[in-house]
Amino acid sequence: MSLAHPLEKYIRKGTLPHTFCAGCGDGMIAQSFLRAVDELGLDFKKMVFLSGIGCSGWIPSPLFDADTLHAPHGRAIAYATGIKLFKPELKVVVFVGDGDALGIGGNHLIHAARRNIGMLVVCVNNMTYGMTGGQAGPTTPRGMATITTPYGNLERGFDSCELVKAAGADYVARWTAFHMRQLTNSFKKALGKKGFAFIEVVSQCPTHLMRPMGFKRPSEMLLWLRDNSIPIEKASKLPKEGLEGKIIIGEYADLDRPELSEAYAELIRRAGAR
Amino acid sequence: MPTKMFLQGNEACAYGALAAGCRFFAFYPITPASEIAYVMAREMPKRGGICIQMEDEIASLASAIGASWAGAKAMTATSGPGFSLMQEGIGYASMTETPCVIVDVERAGPSTGTPALPMQGDVYQSRRGSHGEYPIIVLAPNSAQEMFDLTIEAFNLSEAYRTPVVVLSDALIGHLREEVVMPEGSEIKLVNRRTPEPGSGRVRAFLDEDVAPMPIFGTGHSAHVTGSTHDEYGMREVSDPKYVHKVVVSLRNKIQKRAKDIAKVEMEALEGSELALVSFGSVSRSASHVVKILRSRGTRVGSIRLITLWPFPDEAIERAAKEVPKLLVLENNLGQVVNEVERAARGRAEVAFLPPATVASIHSPDFLMRRIEELMKK
């Protein structure tokens, strides 16, 4: 009997131990994702992973034993667009943080959704800029105290799922680091989609937010994610006031509209390419 | 049979890219570069290639770099403000040794400046626009024909050395209409990047001064590409200064060791000249015209045209400086290349700069001749 972890075959040699902080959700998300790949039986060598700058960038890079491109801050989706358009047969997956996807890279995110280009973007939302020391970001809840908002954040955080859905993505879902089983199923579904798929995972940052949020252990943060979540079907029946500060989990969009690289292949056929 | 067409410089650039095998072009509309995109949007699908209008210039170069890792010969084209936005990607492409071509059809700046007037204000930016220490190759066409020829050359250099190459043009050359002769495909010399045997697994893909083969995505190499300091396999090494040193020096040497082959100049009537005009791009057209007139009057004037701006043709300039006592640098800005000429001349000739009578307008031959004759009397 082999003692190797069943998912170890997807890990690049020499990259363990990983760089995630103790109690971080990134390792759980990596495992949940690899489980989806494994259950689908996908060819890892025909997948390309892109990373943003930030903690979640370390999920595929250098951890995954596949082609990986660690892009400059905010640009992973734009780099991925070139890869997908030129080689549509590759399965392209982008791991970004909330700052990367919605702050510096917000423009690329909404346009990739509008184009409905075939890639999966996994946005790990830990509500802060973890890598650079816990500053406030575009998803930091209003009122939360961070190192750069010591009097409480004055701004509202983005609802990335509503944003990406409105921009035109085929598949949009949100889960938390507590909902690992649902997340794996959602990954499986998203990886089977032709168009632009976006999954937000609300995750804990024990290093920077445990104390500001009043927790003593990372596990308390996980339980808070559980207790603060409402399934989207249930939320749709509740009055808006009851949803303030809640994490609405589930599928926001599940459509099958024309995908860009396929449309381009069709254009090439029409143009009579030699 | 070669094809002859009456083309704008920008159109010729697009045809050059197509002839070079470019199969991915991403852009964001901007004057005076947009005509390149018009041709690409029409012609690219016919050749099975991709032309996409991205959301901004950052994304344009980013997607081109991505496509390059997927195996494409990739290009983007822009003007000054867009070129500024692309600097992040240029640094990344240098760091990751990604072949790609960036066309900058310069306008007058700074900032939005004036879109339709030519100026050569981006010379330094083309060399050092991104942060950190990195190599680059920059070519400066001076005709519609050269927009065709040097775009092909840009792809060839880019593929040979796995590096971004900039075609530094300006509004005058981009919008100029001239006859362009395009040789038949089979007569065009093309260079393609070396790639490792498909499926050969992890390869030493970086930091080879003799240019490592490039592991194309999807061909089974589990390539790791990062803008962070890395080792020969692309794996991050960010705490030991030894690696920063290794990265910076080997990337520099990769280009600098071959600077003599890369850096091209065109010399005209240097022998026995008392003075040589040094110029590049659009201004060199006036320079060359003036030299012809002055020579016909018996004035001993020659011309040196820089075709490659970076790596700077040090050797050629030093050689010329030994022959000609005075070098007069002409450029459509307040003096960028002159500093390099002065450095390369190493005191062997007197180097002077003649600022344009009006920045962002064409160097008029009358103005140039008056000033040259004045200078030669001194």
XYZ file of C-alpha atoms in Angstrom:
652
model
C 0.000 0.000 0.000
C 1.364 3.384 -0.976
C 1.681 5.967 1.751
C 1.620 8.820 -0.723
C -1.260 11.276 -0.483
C -3.679 10.561 -3.357
C -3.225 14.116 -4.625
C 0.569 14.172 -4.332
C 0.933 13.335 -8.022
C -0.224 16.878 -8.790
C 2.430 18.515 -6.614
C 5.668 19.752 -8.152
C 8.668 18.022 -6.619
C 10.639 20.084 -4.152
C 7.878 22.585 -3.453
C 6.756 21.178 -0.110
C 6.467 22.335 2.600
C 4.270 25.049 1.100
C 4.374 28.714 1.999
C 0.877 29.178 3.429
C 0.486 30.496 6.985
C -0.810 28.086 9.600
C -4.612 28.110 9.547
C -4.892 29.773 6.136
C -7.612 28.606 3.761
C -5.305 28.458 0.741
C -4.112 24.895 1.445
C -7.722 23.732 1.825
C -8.707 25.414 -1.423
C -5.731 23.815 -3.208
C -6.790 20.411 -1.958
C -10.427 20.982 -2.847
C -9.401 22.002 -6.354
C -7.034 19.071 -6.915
C -9.734 16.705 -5.725
C -12.046 18.096 -8.422
C -9.324 17.630 -11.070
C -8.721 14.091 -9.851
C -12.388 13.129 -9.781
C -12.862 14.502 -13.292
C -9.742 12.648 -14.455
C -8.388 15.740 -16.243
C -4.969 15.659 -17.926
C -2.872 17.966 -15.749
C -0.358 18.438 -18.573
C -3.065 20.018 -20.710
C -3.904 22.530 -18.017
C -2.249 25.895 -17.544
C -2.355 27.711 -14.233
C -1.933 31.404 -13.771
C -1.308 33.219 -10.540
C -1.824 36.687 -9.341
C 0.444 38.374 -6.836
C -0.624 37.666 -3.279
C -1.089 34.710 -0.940
C -3.512 32.853 -3.208
C -0.990 33.070 -6.032
C 0.929 30.345 -4.203
C -1.875 27.848 -4.690
C -0.767 26.773 -8.178
C 2.631 28.452 -8.326
C 4.963 26.700 -7.780
C 2.886 23.991 -6.085
C 1.079 22.462 -9.104
C 3.123 20.209 -11.363
C 1.780 21.707 -14.581
C 2.561 24.735 -16.736
C 2.310 27.734 -14.437
C 2.691 31.434 -15.080
C 3.004 33.803 -12.157
C 1.876 37.122 -13.599
C 2.474 40.673 -12.416
C -0.025 42.000 -9.885
C -3.549 42.164 -11.291
C -2.725 40.873 -14.774
C -3.124 37.095 -14.554
C -6.468 37.131 -16.397
C -5.038 39.238 -19.227
C -2.086 36.839 -19.643
C -4.521 33.926 -19.529
C -6.599 35.499 -22.306
C -3.664 35.284 -24.718
C -2.982 31.654 -23.815
C -6.615 30.586 -24.190
C -7.154 32.402 -27.484
C -4.031 30.956 -29.067
C -4.392 27.437 -27.682
C -8.094 26.902 -26.883
C -7.477 23.191 -26.281
C -5.728 24.034 -23.002
C -7.743 24.278 -19.811
C -6.844 27.591 -18.260
C -7.273 28.247 -14.541
C -6.401 31.483 -12.767
C -5.916 31.825 -9.011
C -6.149 35.365 -7.715
C -6.787 37.152 -4.477
C -9.493 39.727 -3.906
C -7.031 42.606 -4.212
C -5.586 41.220 -7.425
C -8.941 40.441 -9.028
C -11.004 43.394 -7.858
C -8.456 46.119 -7.084
C -5.596 46.418 -9.527
C -7.039 43.827 -11.916
C -10.713 44.787 -11.804
C -10.757 45.931 -15.424
C -9.355 42.633 -16.717
C -11.857 40.657 -14.655
C -14.972 42.382 -15.957
C -13.769 42.300 -19.549
C -12.899 38.607 -19.431
C -16.418 37.990 -18.094
C -17.904 40.194 -20.831
C -15.978 38.252 -23.485
C -17.058 34.998 -21.854
C -13.637 33.568 -22.599
C -13.186 29.965 -21.487
C -11.249 30.000 -18.266
C -11.896 29.438 -14.594
C -10.972 32.255 -12.260
C -10.750 31.306 -8.603
C -10.825 34.368 -6.405
C -9.752 33.755 -2.826
C -11.348 36.519 -0.816
C -9.787 36.877 2.614
C -11.043 40.458 2.877
C -7.557 41.907 3.110
C -4.188 42.290 1.423
C -2.590 39.425 3.313
C 0.752 39.212 1.540
C 1.648 42.839 2.185
C 0.604 42.916 5.818
C -3.169 43.092 6.249
C -4.145 46.371 4.661
C -7.727 47.195 3.695
C -8.760 46.145 0.190
C -11.688 46.236 -2.211
C -13.535 43.507 -0.275
C -12.800 44.653 3.263
C -16.210 45.047 4.939
C -17.326 48.525 5.875
C -16.315 49.395 9.406
C -13.574 46.772 9.715
C -10.406 48.022 11.377
C -7.182 47.114 9.577
C -3.649 48.464 9.695
C -4.546 51.062 7.042
C -8.065 51.724 8.330
C -7.379 52.014 12.067
C -10.660 53.930 12.575
C -12.678 51.427 10.583
C -13.038 51.050 6.816
C -15.179 53.833 5.335
C -15.773 52.074 2.033
C -18.143 49.322 1.012
C -16.592 46.090 -0.223
C -17.268 44.744 -3.722
C -19.702 41.905 -4.209
C -17.546 40.141 -6.785
C -20.188 37.578 -7.752
C -22.840 40.173 -8.567
C -20.202 42.154 -10.475
C -18.941 39.250 -12.580
C -22.460 37.955 -13.207
C -23.560 41.387 -14.430
C -20.472 41.559 -16.645
C -21.566 38.422 -18.494
C -19.868 35.301 -17.109
C -21.372 31.885 -17.815
C -20.761 30.474 -14.358
C -20.525 32.337 -11.058
C -20.498 30.862 -7.571
C -19.420 31.742 -4.051
C -18.426 29.439 -1.222
C -16.414 29.800 1.942
C -13.428 27.866 3.215
C -15.893 26.053 5.472
C -17.822 24.653 2.489
C -15.088 22.441 1.042
C -17.350 19.704 -0.314
C -19.626 22.177 -2.080
C -16.531 23.930 -3.374
C -15.128 20.743 -4.907
C -18.457 20.105 -6.647
C -18.524 23.676 -7.846
C -14.945 23.364 -9.186
C -15.997 20.222 -11.055
C -18.919 22.003 -12.609
C -16.882 25.113 -13.469
C -14.105 23.031 -15.060
C -16.699 21.515 -17.364
C -17.977 24.899 -18.505
C -17.029 26.286 -21.895
C -17.354 29.955 -21.001
C -15.962 32.202 -18.306
C -16.346 30.670 -14.856
C -15.755 32.546 -11.635
C -15.690 31.096 -8.144
C -15.160 33.251 -5.103
C -14.022 31.494 -1.948
C -14.342 33.594 1.183
C -11.447 32.516 3.331
C -9.874 33.231 6.670
C -6.645 35.162 7.228
C -5.468 34.091 10.689
C -2.238 36.066 10.395
C -3.732 39.495 9.846
C -7.455 39.443 10.579
C -7.828 37.033 13.503
C -7.210 39.704 16.099
C -9.035 42.614 14.393
C -12.036 40.307 13.981
C -11.874 39.258 17.627
C -10.943 35.577 17.190
C -8.419 33.520 19.113
C -8.048 30.514 16.800
C -8.272 30.006 13.015
C -10.996 27.412 13.626
C -13.165 30.139 15.145
C -12.855 32.017 11.874
C -14.035 28.953 9.973
C -17.039 28.633 12.256
C -17.750 32.328 11.777
C -17.699 31.751 7.995
C -20.200 28.932 8.506
C -22.487 30.902 10.805
C -22.334 34.006 8.644
C -23.272 32.229 5.405
C -26.719 32.041 3.869
C -27.510 29.897 0.810
C -28.540 32.034 -2.137
C -31.945 30.335 -2.448
C -32.758 31.179 1.164
C -31.352 34.684 0.866
C -33.617 35.445 -2.081
C -36.631 35.004 0.202
C -35.272 37.207 3.028
C -35.680 40.981 3.297
C -32.549 42.930 2.289
C -31.963 44.257 5.820
C -31.458 40.749 7.146
C -28.600 40.152 4.704
C -26.320 42.994 5.807
C -22.831 41.606 6.425
C -23.860 38.066 5.435
C -21.974 35.849 2.996
C -24.410 34.629 0.363
C -23.204 31.286 -0.906
C -24.204 29.184 -3.902
C -24.479 29.578 -7.652
C -25.135 33.063 -8.994
C -25.090 32.148 -12.683
C -25.105 28.926 -14.687
C -25.494 29.630 -18.396
C -24.101 28.398 -21.696
C -23.518 31.350 -23.963
C -21.093 31.558 -26.905
C -17.503 31.352 -25.741
C -14.879 33.667 -27.261
C -12.129 31.294 -28.392
C -14.755 29.076 -30.028
C -16.296 32.079 -31.735
C -12.837 33.042 -32.944
C -12.190 29.562 -34.318
C -15.468 29.903 -36.219
C -14.361 33.300 -37.542
C -11.107 31.738 -38.777
C -13.143 29.085 -40.619
C -15.353 31.781 -42.152
C -12.309 33.771 -43.241
C -11.144 30.704 -45.127
C -7.832 30.353 -43.337
C -5.158 28.427 -45.170
C 7.499 37.262 -57.478
C 7.805 40.084 -54.949
C 4.663 42.149 -54.389
C 4.777 45.916 -54.683
C 2.224 47.920 -52.742
C 1.668 51.576 -51.978
C 1.344 51.480 -48.197
C 1.336 53.554 -45.073
C 4.210 52.787 -42.735
C 1.737 51.358 -40.246
C 0.197 49.075 -42.865
C 3.658 47.946 -43.941
C 4.432 47.119 -40.315
C 1.362 44.869 -40.152
C 2.325 43.115 -43.398
C 5.844 42.677 -42.038
C 4.465 41.049 -38.905
C 2.293 38.710 -40.972
C 5.257 37.802 -43.168
C 7.320 37.126 -40.045
C 4.748 34.591 -38.899
C 2.997 36.704 -36.275
C -0.154 34.837 -35.273
C -1.266 36.807 -32.231
C -1.861 40.523 -32.213
C -3.472 42.403 -29.327
C -4.020 46.146 -29.247
C -5.867 49.062 -27.743
C -6.828 51.785 -30.217
C -4.505 54.785 -30.225
C -3.382 57.405 -32.740
C -1.024 57.248 -34.617
C -0.720 53.436 -34.406
C -4.255 52.198 -35.084
C -3.807 51.391 -38.789
C -1.602 48.465 -37.771
C -4.636 47.000 -36.026
C -6.913 47.650 -39.015
C -4.751 45.465 -41.243
C -4.298 42.822 -38.555
C -8.049 42.630 -37.824
C -8.694 41.988 -41.520
C -5.748 39.724 -42.360
C -5.087 37.720 -39.221
C -8.139 35.382 -39.349
C -7.309 34.539 -42.984
C -4.019 33.160 -41.709
C -5.510 31.318 -38.773
C -4.179 33.894 -36.343
C -5.758 35.949 -33.581
C -6.313 39.695 -33.489
C -7.999 41.003 -30.383
C -8.811 44.446 -29.065
C -8.081 44.285 -25.350
C -9.400 46.493 -22.562
C -6.195 48.535 -22.317
C -2.536 48.538 -23.307
C -1.487 46.665 -20.186
C -3.754 43.786 -21.191
C -2.641 44.022 -24.814
C 0.973 43.234 -24.019
C -0.030 40.847 -21.232
C -2.129 38.718 -23.604
C 0.644 38.816 -26.213
C 3.097 37.467 -23.627
C 0.597 34.773 -22.660
C 0.141 33.834 -26.320
C 3.899 33.679 -26.752
C 4.095 31.077 -23.983
C 1.357 29.193 -25.812
C 3.672 29.153 -28.833
C 2.654 32.209 -30.856
C 4.789 34.829 -32.468
C 3.028 37.735 -30.806
C 2.920 41.495 -31.247
C 1.235 44.605 -29.932
C 1.323 48.159 -31.238
C 0.723 51.472 -29.539
C 1.847 55.064 -29.124
C 3.497 56.894 -26.205
C 0.758 56.846 -23.545
C 0.068 53.184 -24.253
C 3.782 52.467 -24.329
C 4.008 53.897 -20.810
C 1.319 51.472 -19.661
C 3.145 48.574 -21.293
C 6.358 49.066 -19.356
C 5.286 46.590 -16.667
C 4.859 43.916 -19.342
C 8.156 44.773 -21.012
C 9.970 44.201 -17.728
C 8.101 40.921 -17.276
C 8.880 39.755 -20.819
C 12.570 40.534 -20.311
C 12.643 38.784 -16.957
C 10.823 35.696 -18.233
C 12.681 35.665 -21.586
C 9.498 35.875 -23.607
C 9.762 36.686 -27.309
C 7.352 39.451 -28.335
C 7.351 42.559 -30.495
C 6.126 45.953 -29.326
C 5.620 48.710 -31.875
C 5.675 52.255 -30.527
C 4.565 54.772 -33.146
C 5.705 57.802 -31.201
C 3.635 60.933 -30.833
C 4.705 64.164 -29.192
C 4.605 64.044 -25.407
C 4.769 64.158 -22.422
C 1.423 62.757 -21.330
C -1.368 62.805 -23.892
C 0.733 65.289 -25.828
C -0.382 65.546 -29.389
C -1.458 62.333 -31.081
C -0.812 63.067 -34.739
C 2.560 64.844 -34.631
C 5.872 63.001 -34.751
C 8.456 63.294 -32.012
C 11.253 61.003 -30.910
C 10.654 61.438 -27.229
C 10.534 57.773 -26.212
C 14.174 56.835 -26.875
C 15.102 56.549 -23.227
C 11.765 55.029 -22.289
C 12.237 52.318 -24.884
C 15.482 51.402 -23.141
C 14.771 51.988 -19.475
C 11.027 52.471 -19.097
C 10.451 49.523 -16.819
C 11.936 49.318 -13.354
C 15.074 47.389 -12.567
C 17.971 46.380 -14.775
C 17.045 44.525 -17.949
C 18.123 44.193 -21.574
C 16.109 45.192 -24.634
C 16.490 45.519 -28.381
C 15.099 48.620 -30.119
C 14.956 49.203 -33.881
C 14.219 52.531 -35.590
C 12.738 52.325 -39.120
C 12.879 55.387 -41.385
C 10.541 54.415 -44.229
C 7.439 52.399 -45.003
C 9.747 49.785 -46.515
C 11.654 49.563 -43.244
C 8.433 49.313 -41.275
C 8.026 46.081 -43.223
C 11.645 44.920 -43.121
C 12.481 45.867 -39.538
C 9.255 44.401 -38.170
C 10.394 41.063 -39.608
C 13.839 41.682 -38.155
C 12.249 42.483 -34.780
C 10.503 39.106 -34.760
C 13.697 37.326 -35.775
C 15.766 38.967 -33.024
C 12.996 38.377 -30.522
C 12.807 34.673 -31.376
C 16.573 34.245 -31.501
C 17.256 35.842 -28.132
C 13.924 35.247 -26.343
C 13.515 38.899 -25.556
C 11.031 41.707 -26.184
C 11.969 43.821 -29.198
C 10.661 47.342 -29.721
C 10.062 48.865 -33.137
C 10.407 52.568 -32.389
C 8.706 54.528 -35.119
C 6.879 57.836 -35.082
C 3.774 59.490 -36.518
C 5.710 60.621 -39.588
C 6.856 57.139 -40.607
C 3.663 55.455 -39.418
C 1.444 57.657 -41.579
C 3.809 58.086 -44.526
C 2.718 56.416 -47.777
C 5.406 54.872 -49.949
C 5.990 51.966 -52.259
C 6.833 48.840 -50.312
C 8.393 45.796 -51.929
C 7.466 42.583 -50.186
C 9.497 39.556 -51.197
C 7.769 36.241 -51.648
C 7.354 34.333 -48.425
C 10.008 31.763 -49.220
C 12.583 34.496 -49.796
C 12.137 36.008 -46.355
C 14.595 34.756 -43.789
C 12.725 33.737 -40.664
C 13.994 32.752 -37.250
C 11.938 30.544 -34.939
C 12.622 30.062 -31.243
C 14.241 26.844 -30.142
C 11.940 24.592 -28.132
C 12.751 21.482 -26.124
C 11.677 18.032 -27.325
C 7.922 17.734 -26.504
C 7.298 15.675 -23.403
C 10.908 15.847 -22.228
C 9.731 17.008 -18.814
C 11.261 19.739 -16.727
C 13.986 21.638 -18.584
C 16.590 24.295 -17.830
C 14.636 27.014 -19.547
C 16.115 30.232 -18.187
C 19.270 32.263 -17.606
C 21.322 30.650 -20.361
C 23.537 33.278 -21.997
C 23.370 31.192 -25.153
C 19.553 31.295 -24.994
C 17.774 28.263 -23.522
C 15.030 26.484 -25.495
C 11.564 27.769 -24.555
C 9.145 25.193 -23.094
C 5.820 25.967 -24.765
C 2.709 25.519 -22.598
C 0.824 22.308 -23.231
C 3.856 20.407 -24.543
C 4.547 18.538 -21.321
C 7.338 20.438 -19.581
C 5.547 21.736 -16.470
C 7.210 25.060 -17.077
C 7.285 27.568 -14.249
C 7.311 31.157 -15.445
C 7.693 33.957 -12.922
C 8.625 37.610 -12.840
C 10.341 36.949 -9.523
C 14.048 36.289 -9.284
C 14.518 32.637 -10.249
C 16.974 29.873 -11.029
C 17.658 28.114 -14.354
C 14.458 26.068 -13.968
C 12.353 29.141 -13.306
C 11.933 28.366 -9.630
C 11.729 31.387 -7.348
C 14.883 32.353 -5.456
C 14.195 35.619 -3.711
C 16.313 35.794 -0.600
C 19.852 35.292 -1.845
C 21.512 38.272 -3.613
C 23.575 35.733 -5.563
C 20.458 34.901 -7.581
C 19.555 38.518 -8.239
C 23.098 38.952 -9.514
C 22.836 35.834 -11.650
C 19.496 36.875 -13.168
C 20.463 40.456 -13.912
C 23.891 39.646 -15.301
C 22.930 36.654 -17.417
C 19.965 38.469 -18.957
C 22.234 41.423 -19.777
C 25.005 39.226 -21.193
C 22.575 37.281 -23.358
C 22.081 40.445 -25.446
C 25.277 42.378 -24.762
C 27.600 39.557 -25.796
C 26.008 39.765 -29.258
C 25.614 43.538 -29.382
C 28.078 43.741 -32.280
C 25.897 41.487 -34.439
C 22.624 43.039 -33.339
C 23.514 46.743 -33.508
C 23.208 48.001 -37.066
C 24.108 51.384 -38.506
C 24.138 52.811 -42.013
C 27.125 54.960 -42.991
C 27.055 57.359 -45.929
C 30.011 59.258 -47.368
C 32.063 59.182 -44.192
C 35.417 58.979 -45.900
C 37.192 62.283 -45.858
C 34.269 64.002 -44.162
C 34.859 66.842 -41.734
C 31.484 66.348 -40.169
C 28.985 63.536 -39.944
C 25.315 63.869 -39.131
C 24.132 61.239 -36.695
C 20.405 60.504 -36.802
C 17.760 57.781 -36.709
C 14.159 57.182 -37.758
C 12.201 59.952 -39.472
C 14.886 62.607 -38.953
C 17.418 60.541 -40.870
C 15.424 61.196 -44.045
C 16.165 64.928 -43.798
C 19.754 64.186 -42.778
C 20.356 61.981 -45.774
C 18.787 64.542 -48.127
C 20.921 67.334 -46.742
C 24.105 65.306 -47.017
C 23.409 64.675 -50.699
C 22.896 68.380 -51.409
C 25.916 69.462 -49.397
C 28.173 66.841 -50.997
C 27.084 67.997 -54.445
C 28.269 71.456 -53.413
C 31.576 70.004 -52.342
C 30.984 70.193 -48.598
C 32.622 67.260 -46.823
C 29.670 65.948 -44.864
C 28.721 62.355 -44.183
C 25.906 60.611 -42.407
C 25.561 57.906 -39.790
C 22.102 56.429 -39.327
C 21.359 54.312 -36.303
C 19.067 51.453 -37.259
C 19.441 49.789 -33.878
C 19.111 52.166 -30.948
C 19.606 49.555 -28.229
C 21.930 47.829 -27.664
C 23.667 51.044 -28.667
C 26.066 50.645 -31.612
C 29.095 51.675 -29.533
C 31.677 50.107 -31.794
C 30.416 51.675 -34.994
C 30.255 55.111 -33.402
C 33.744 54.822 -31.960
C 35.069 53.746 -35.339
C 33.359 56.690 -37.045
C 34.645 59.067 -34.404
C 38.213 58.066 -35.270
C 37.585 59.027 -38.898
C 35.415 62.118 -38.637
C 36.402 64.992 -36.340
C 32.864 66.328 -35.759
C 29.651 64.452 -35.129
C 26.417 66.426 -35.228
C 23.478 64.609 -33.711
C 19.990 65.331 -35.023
C 16.889 64.026 -33.285
C 13.345 65.205 -32.870
C 13.591 65.855 -29.137
C 15.801 67.889 -26.837
C 18.661 65.407 -26.841
C 18.463 61.744 -25.879
C 20.638 59.754 -28.283
C 23.285 62.512 -28.273
C 24.354 61.450 -24.797
C 24.971 57.920 -26.008
C 26.872 59.140 -29.059
C 29.064 61.258 -26.838
C 29.749 58.297 -24.577
C 30.463 55.944 -27.473
C 32.744 58.466 -29.233
C 34.999 58.352 -26.157
C 36.405 61.794 -26.861
C 37.707 60.831 -30.298
C 35.437 63.341 -32.032
C 33.673 66.519 -31.082
C 29.992 65.682 -30.498
C 27.342 68.384 -30.849
C 23.564 68.337 -30.771
C 21.366 70.366 -33.058
C 17.928 70.778 -31.505
C 15.035 70.910 -33.987
C 13.862 74.391 -35.035
C 10.409 73.333 -33.843
C 9.980 70.157 -31.844
C 7.462 67.709 -33.359
C 7.762 69.088 -36.876
C 9.816 67.804 -39.779
C 13.483 68.819 -39.806
C 13.543 71.197 -42.760
C 16.569 70.756 -45.033
C 17.066 74.548 -45.319
C 17.313 74.932 -41.567
C 19.688 72.011 -41.295
C 21.951 73.209 -44.114
C 22.230 76.721 -42.664
C 23.194 75.404 -39.261
C 25.627 72.843 -40.634
C 27.400 75.404 -42.772
C 27.624 77.753 -39.800
C 29.054 74.977 -37.686
C 31.595 73.967 -40.300
C 32.918 77.490 -40.618
C 33.786 77.501 -36.920
